[in-house]
PDB file of C-alpha atoms in Angstrom:
ATOM      1  CA  UNK A 193      28.719 -56.317   1.685  1.00  0.00           C
ATOM      2  CA  UNK A 194      26.765 -55.027  -1.442  1.00  0.00           C
ATOM      3  CA  UNK A 195      26.809 -56.713  -4.810  1.00  0.00           C
ATOM      4  CA  UNK A 196      26.101 -55.443  -8.348  1.00  0.00           C
ATOM      5  CA  UNK A 197      25.859 -51.865  -9.894  1.00  0.00           C
ATOM      6  CA  UNK A 198      25.680 -50.010  -6.197  1.00  0.00           C
ATOM      7  CA  UNK A 199      29.376 -51.650  -5.315  1.00  0.00           C
ATOM      8  CA  UNK A 200      31.239 -48.523  -6.701  1.00  0.00           C
ATOM      9  CA  UNK A 201      29.425 -46.137  -4.073  1.00  0.00           C
ATOM     10  CA  UNK A 202      30.453 -48.458  -1.136  1.00  0.00           C
ATOM     11  CA  UNK A 203      33.856 -48.632  -0.822  1.00  0.00           C
ATOM     12  CA  UNK A 204      36.306 -47.604   1.453  1.00  0.00           C
ATOM     13  CA  UNK A 205      38.277 -44.524  -0.056  1.00  0.00           C
ATOM     14  CA  UNK A 206      36.378 -41.735   1.820  1.00  0.00           C
ATOM     15  CA  UNK A 207      35.418 -38.468   0.688  1.00  0.00           C
ATOM     16  CA  UNK A 208      37.653 -37.173  -2.325  1.00  0.00           C
ATOM     17  CA  UNK A 209      38.799 -33.858  -2.869  1.00  0.00           C
ATOM     18  CA  UNK A 210      36.918 -33.420  -5.647  1.00  0.00           C
ATOM     19  CA  UNK A 211      33.676 -34.238  -3.690  1.00  0.00           C
ATOM     20  CA  UNK A 212      34.171 -31.869  -1.087  1.00  0.00           C
ATOM     21  CA  UNK A 213      34.913 -28.741  -3.743  1.00  0.00           C
ATOM     22  CA  UNK A 214      31.377 -29.836  -5.000  1.00  0.00           C
ATOM     23  CA  UNK A 215      29.836 -29.850  -1.828  1.00  0.00           C
ATOM     24  CA  UNK A 216      31.589 -26.639  -0.944  1.00  0.00           C
ATOM     25  CA  UNK A 217      30.019 -25.211  -4.167  1.00  0.00           C
ATOM     26  CA  UNK A 218      26.543 -25.929  -3.352  1.00  0.00           C
ATOM     27  CA  UNK A 219      26.618 -24.360  -0.041  1.00  0.00           C
ATOM     28  CA  UNK A 220      28.171 -21.441  -1.667  1.00  0.00           C
ATOM     29  CA  UNK A 221      25.614 -21.061  -4.470  1.00  0.00           C
ATOM     30  CA  UNK A 222      22.592 -21.445  -1.820  1.00  0.00           C
ATOM     31  CA  UNK A 223      24.127 -19.019   0.535  1.00  0.00           C
ATOM     32  CA  UNK A 224      24.924 -16.373  -1.783  1.00  0.00           C
ATOM     33  CA  UNK A 225      21.355 -16.464  -3.341  1.00  0.00           C
ATOM     34  CA  UNK A 226      19.307 -15.594  -0.299  1.00  0.00           C
ATOM     35  CA  UNK A 227      20.547 -12.183   0.017  1.00  0.00           C
ATOM     36  CA  UNK A 228      19.256 -11.595  -3.617  1.00  0.00           C
ATOM     37  CA  UNK A 229      15.808 -14.124  -2.758  1.00  0.00           C
ATOM     38  CA  UNK A 230      15.399 -11.342   0.142  1.00  0.00           C
ATOM     39  CA  UNK A 231      16.072  -8.379  -1.833  1.00  0.00           C
ATOM     40  CA  UNK A 232      13.513  -9.383  -4.422  1.00  0.00           C
ATOM     41  CA  UNK A 233      10.913 -10.050  -1.674  1.00  0.00           C
ATOM     42  CA  UNK A 234      11.531  -6.558  -0.401  1.00  0.00           C
ATOM     43  CA  UNK A 235      11.195  -4.660  -4.070  1.00  0.00           C
ATOM     44  CA  UNK A 236       8.249  -6.428  -4.941  1.00  0.00           C
ATOM     45  CA  UNK A 237       7.003  -5.292  -1.431  1.00  0.00           C
ATOM     46  CA  UNK A 238       8.006  -1.696  -2.474  1.00  0.00           C
ATOM     47  CA  UNK A 239       6.264  -1.970  -5.453  1.00  0.00           C
ATOM     48  CA  UNK A 240       2.648  -3.156  -4.144  1.00  0.00           C
ATOM     49  CA  UNK A 241       2.330   0.311  -2.731  1.00  0.00           C
ATOM     50  CA  UNK A 242       1.043   3.089  -5.382  1.00  0.00           C
ATOM     51  CA  UNK A 243       2.581   6.211  -5.679  1.00  0.00           C
ATOM     52  CA  UNK A 244       1.362   9.028  -4.218  1.00  0.00           C
ATOM     53  CA  UNK A 245       0.054  10.874  -7.495  1.00  0.00           C
ATOM     54  CA  UNK A 246      -1.861   7.637  -8.123  1.00  0.00           C
ATOM     55  CA  UNK A 247      -3.250   7.483  -4.778  1.00  0.00           C
ATOM     56  CA  UNK A 248      -4.212  11.080  -4.806  1.00  0.00           C
ATOM     57  CA  UNK A 249      -5.847  10.570  -8.490  1.00  0.00           C
ATOM     58  CA  UNK A 250      -7.974   7.239  -7.121  1.00  0.00           C
ATOM     59  CA  UNK A 251      -8.977   9.485  -3.799  1.00  0.00           C
ATOM     60  CA  UNK A 252      -9.725  12.964  -6.037  1.00  0.00           C
ATOM     61  CA  UNK A 253     -11.968  10.623  -8.035  1.00  0.00           C
ATOM     62  CA  UNK A 254     -14.014   8.640  -5.783  1.00  0.00           C
ATOM     63  CA  UNK A 255     -14.467  11.908  -3.577  1.00  0.00           C
ATOM     64  CA  UNK A 256     -15.516  13.822  -6.254  1.00  0.00           C
ATOM     65  CA  UNK A 257     -17.942  11.310  -7.603  1.00  0.00           C
ATOM     66  CA  UNK A 258     -19.360  11.067  -3.996  1.00  0.00           C
ATOM     67  CA  UNK A 259     -19.309  14.415  -3.399  1.00  0.00           C
ATOM     68  CA  UNK A 260     -21.230  15.329  -6.585  1.00  0.00           C
ATOM     69  CA  UNK A 261     -24.482  13.638  -5.616  1.00  0.00           C
ATOM     70  CA  UNK A 262     -24.060  14.345  -1.772  1.00  0.00           C
ATOM     71  CA  UNK A 263     -26.012  16.848   0.385  1.00  0.00           C
ATOM     72  CA  UNK A 264     -25.889  18.392   3.725  1.00  0.00           C
ATOM     73  CA  UNK A 265     -22.180  18.611   3.767  1.00  0.00           C
ATOM     74  CA  UNK A 266     -20.290  19.473   7.237  1.00  0.00           C
ATOM     75  CA  UNK A 267     -16.594  20.389   7.414  1.00  0.00           C
ATOM     76  CA  UNK A 268     -14.197  19.987  10.269  1.00  0.00           C
ATOM     77  CA  UNK A 269     -10.812  20.482  11.154  1.00  0.00           C
ATOM     78  CA  UNK A 270     -10.139  16.962  11.126  1.00  0.00           C
ATOM     79  CA  UNK A 271     -12.462  16.166   7.776  1.00  0.00           C
ATOM     80  CA  UNK A 272     -15.976  16.250   6.615  1.00  0.00           C
ATOM     81  CA  UNK A 273     -19.030  14.168   6.233  1.00  0.00           C
ATOM     82  CA  UNK A 274     -22.249  14.388   4.076  1.00  0.00           C
ATOM     83  CA  UNK A 275     -25.550  12.404   3.241  1.00  0.00           C
ATOM     84  CA  UNK A 276     -25.501  10.150   0.091  1.00  0.00           C
ATOM     85  CA  UNK A 277     -28.598   7.687  -0.461  1.00  0.00           C
ATOM     86  CA  UNK A 278     -29.572   8.078   3.357  1.00  0.00           C
ATOM     87  CA  UNK A 279     -26.286   7.249   4.798  1.00  0.00           C
ATOM     88  CA  UNK A 280     -23.751   9.236   6.067  1.00  0.00           C
ATOM     89  CA  UNK A 281     -20.111   9.259   4.760  1.00  0.00           C
ATOM     90  CA  UNK A 282     -17.487  10.301   6.897  1.00  0.00           C
ATOM     91  CA  UNK A 283     -13.586  11.602   5.601  1.00  0.00           C
ATOM     92  CA  UNK A 284     -11.240  11.817   8.426  1.00  0.00           C
ATOM     93  CA  UNK A 285      -7.568  12.160   9.249  1.00  0.00           C
ATOM     94  CA  UNK A 286      -6.654   8.888  10.786  1.00  0.00           C
ATOM     95  CA  UNK A 287      -2.927   8.924  11.999  1.00  0.00           C
ATOM     96  CA  UNK A 288      -1.047   9.483   8.669  1.00  0.00           C
ATOM     97  CA  UNK A 289      -3.876   8.882   6.462  1.00  0.00           C
ATOM     98  CA  UNK A 290      -7.229   9.735   5.393  1.00  0.00           C
ATOM     99  CA  UNK A 291      -9.908   7.076   6.240  1.00  0.00           C
ATOM    100  CA  UNK A 292     -13.709   6.692   5.014  1.00  0.00           C
ATOM    101  CA  UNK A 293     -16.375   5.686   7.516  1.00  0.00           C
ATOM    102  CA  UNK A 294     -20.193   5.249   6.795  1.00  0.00           C
ATOM    103  CA  UNK A 295     -22.727   5.628   9.485  1.00  0.00           C
ATOM    104  CA  UNK A 296     -19.873   5.965  11.678  1.00  0.00           C
ATOM    105  CA  UNK A 297     -18.589   2.337  11.290  1.00  0.00           C
ATOM    106  CA  UNK A 298     -15.989   0.744   8.995  1.00  0.00           C
ATOM    107  CA  UNK A 299     -12.169   2.069   8.448  1.00  0.00           C
ATOM    108  CA  UNK A 300     -11.124   2.193   4.909  1.00  0.00           C
ATOM    109  CA  UNK A 301      -8.289   4.034   4.259  1.00  0.00           C
ATOM    110  CA  UNK A 302      -8.450   5.907   1.051  1.00  0.00           C
ATOM    111  CA  UNK A 303      -5.250   8.077   1.182  1.00  0.00           C
ATOM    112  CA  UNK A 304      -1.928   7.126   3.208  1.00  0.00           C
ATOM    113  CA  UNK A 305       1.253   8.116   3.833  1.00  0.00           C
ATOM    114  CA  UNK A 306       0.376  11.851   4.593  1.00  0.00           C
ATOM    115  CA  UNK A 307       2.567  14.029   7.054  1.00  0.00           C
ATOM    116  CA  UNK A 308       0.140  16.875   7.083  1.00  0.00           C
ATOM    117  CA  UNK A 309      -3.627  17.027   5.725  1.00  0.00           C
ATOM    118  CA  UNK A 310      -6.214  20.167   6.649  1.00  0.00           C
ATOM    119  CA  UNK A 311      -9.927  20.268   5.681  1.00  0.00           C
ATOM    120  CA  UNK A 312     -11.499  23.886   4.999  1.00  0.00           C
ATOM    121  CA  UNK A 313     -15.091  24.712   3.916  1.00  0.00           C
ATOM    122  CA  UNK A 314     -15.600  26.484   1.105  1.00  0.00           C
ATOM    123  CA  UNK A 315     -19.056  27.620  -0.775  1.00  0.00           C
ATOM    124  CA  UNK A 316     -20.796  24.661  -1.581  1.00  0.00           C
ATOM    125  CA  UNK A 317     -17.861  22.084  -0.754  1.00  0.00           C
ATOM    126  CA  UNK A 318     -14.549  21.229   0.871  1.00  0.00           C
ATOM    127  CA  UNK A 319     -10.916  22.320   0.291  1.00  0.00           C
ATOM    128  CA  UNK A 320      -8.275  19.330   0.851  1.00  0.00           C
ATOM    129  CA  UNK A 321      -4.732  20.346   1.488  1.00  0.00           C
ATOM    130  CA  UNK A 322      -1.845  17.989   2.309  1.00  0.00           C
ATOM    131  CA  UNK A 323       1.586  16.732   2.307  1.00  0.00           C
ATOM    132  CA  UNK A 324       2.716  13.413   1.472  1.00  0.00           C
ATOM    133  CA  UNK A 325       5.914  11.806   3.904  1.00  0.00           C
ATOM    134  CA  UNK A 326       8.140  12.495   0.878  1.00  0.00           C
ATOM    135  CA  UNK A 327       7.164  16.259   0.477  1.00  0.00           C
ATOM    136  CA  UNK A 328       5.018  16.569  -2.729  1.00  0.00           C
ATOM    137  CA  UNK A 329       1.804  18.369  -2.048  1.00  0.00           C
ATOM    138  CA  UNK A 330      -2.096  17.833  -2.892  1.00  0.00           C
ATOM    139  CA  UNK A 331      -4.843  19.892  -2.997  1.00  0.00           C
ATOM    140  CA  UNK A 332      -8.460  19.659  -4.096  1.00  0.00           C
ATOM    141  CA  UNK A 333     -11.732  21.076  -4.006  1.00  0.00           C
ATOM    142  CA  UNK A 334     -14.821  19.019  -3.953  1.00  0.00           C
ATOM    143  CA  UNK A 335     -18.466  20.450  -4.289  1.00  0.00           C
ATOM    144  CA  UNK A 336     -22.132  18.771  -3.333  1.00  0.00           C
ATOM    145  CA  UNK A 337     -24.876  19.353  -6.109  1.00  0.00           C
ATOM    146  CA  UNK A 338     -27.590  17.266  -4.071  1.00  0.00           C
ATOM    147  CA  UNK A 339     -30.221  19.063  -2.427  1.00  0.00           C
TER     148      UNK A 339
END
């Protein structure tokens, strides 16, 4: 038998209704908050993917900077390539995205979630036309001014 200040906790009365209600409240609070936490994680994951216009702007600027200094551009139906600082840089369609490769190595996704993309040779450069999965259209012309 225990004695002292803990004697009140060890008695023969059993589990009271108040204790049962308190335990039930805690279980409900935890179980009702689980869907909110899961929804929060899915919202964070969605917000981490940049919107199409932001992706296109970044893609547009990076390709424009590279092609500006390049030379010897070759355009095919699936992509285009050029020489930059002695290395072959290739932008090509890969599944539902456009990827960048250097010397036929690597896999850097530079534009994603495209339902359609096409590459067309124009005088002194390339024209890219595409459609995002949400239906937004993109188009851009990139020129090279190297040798």
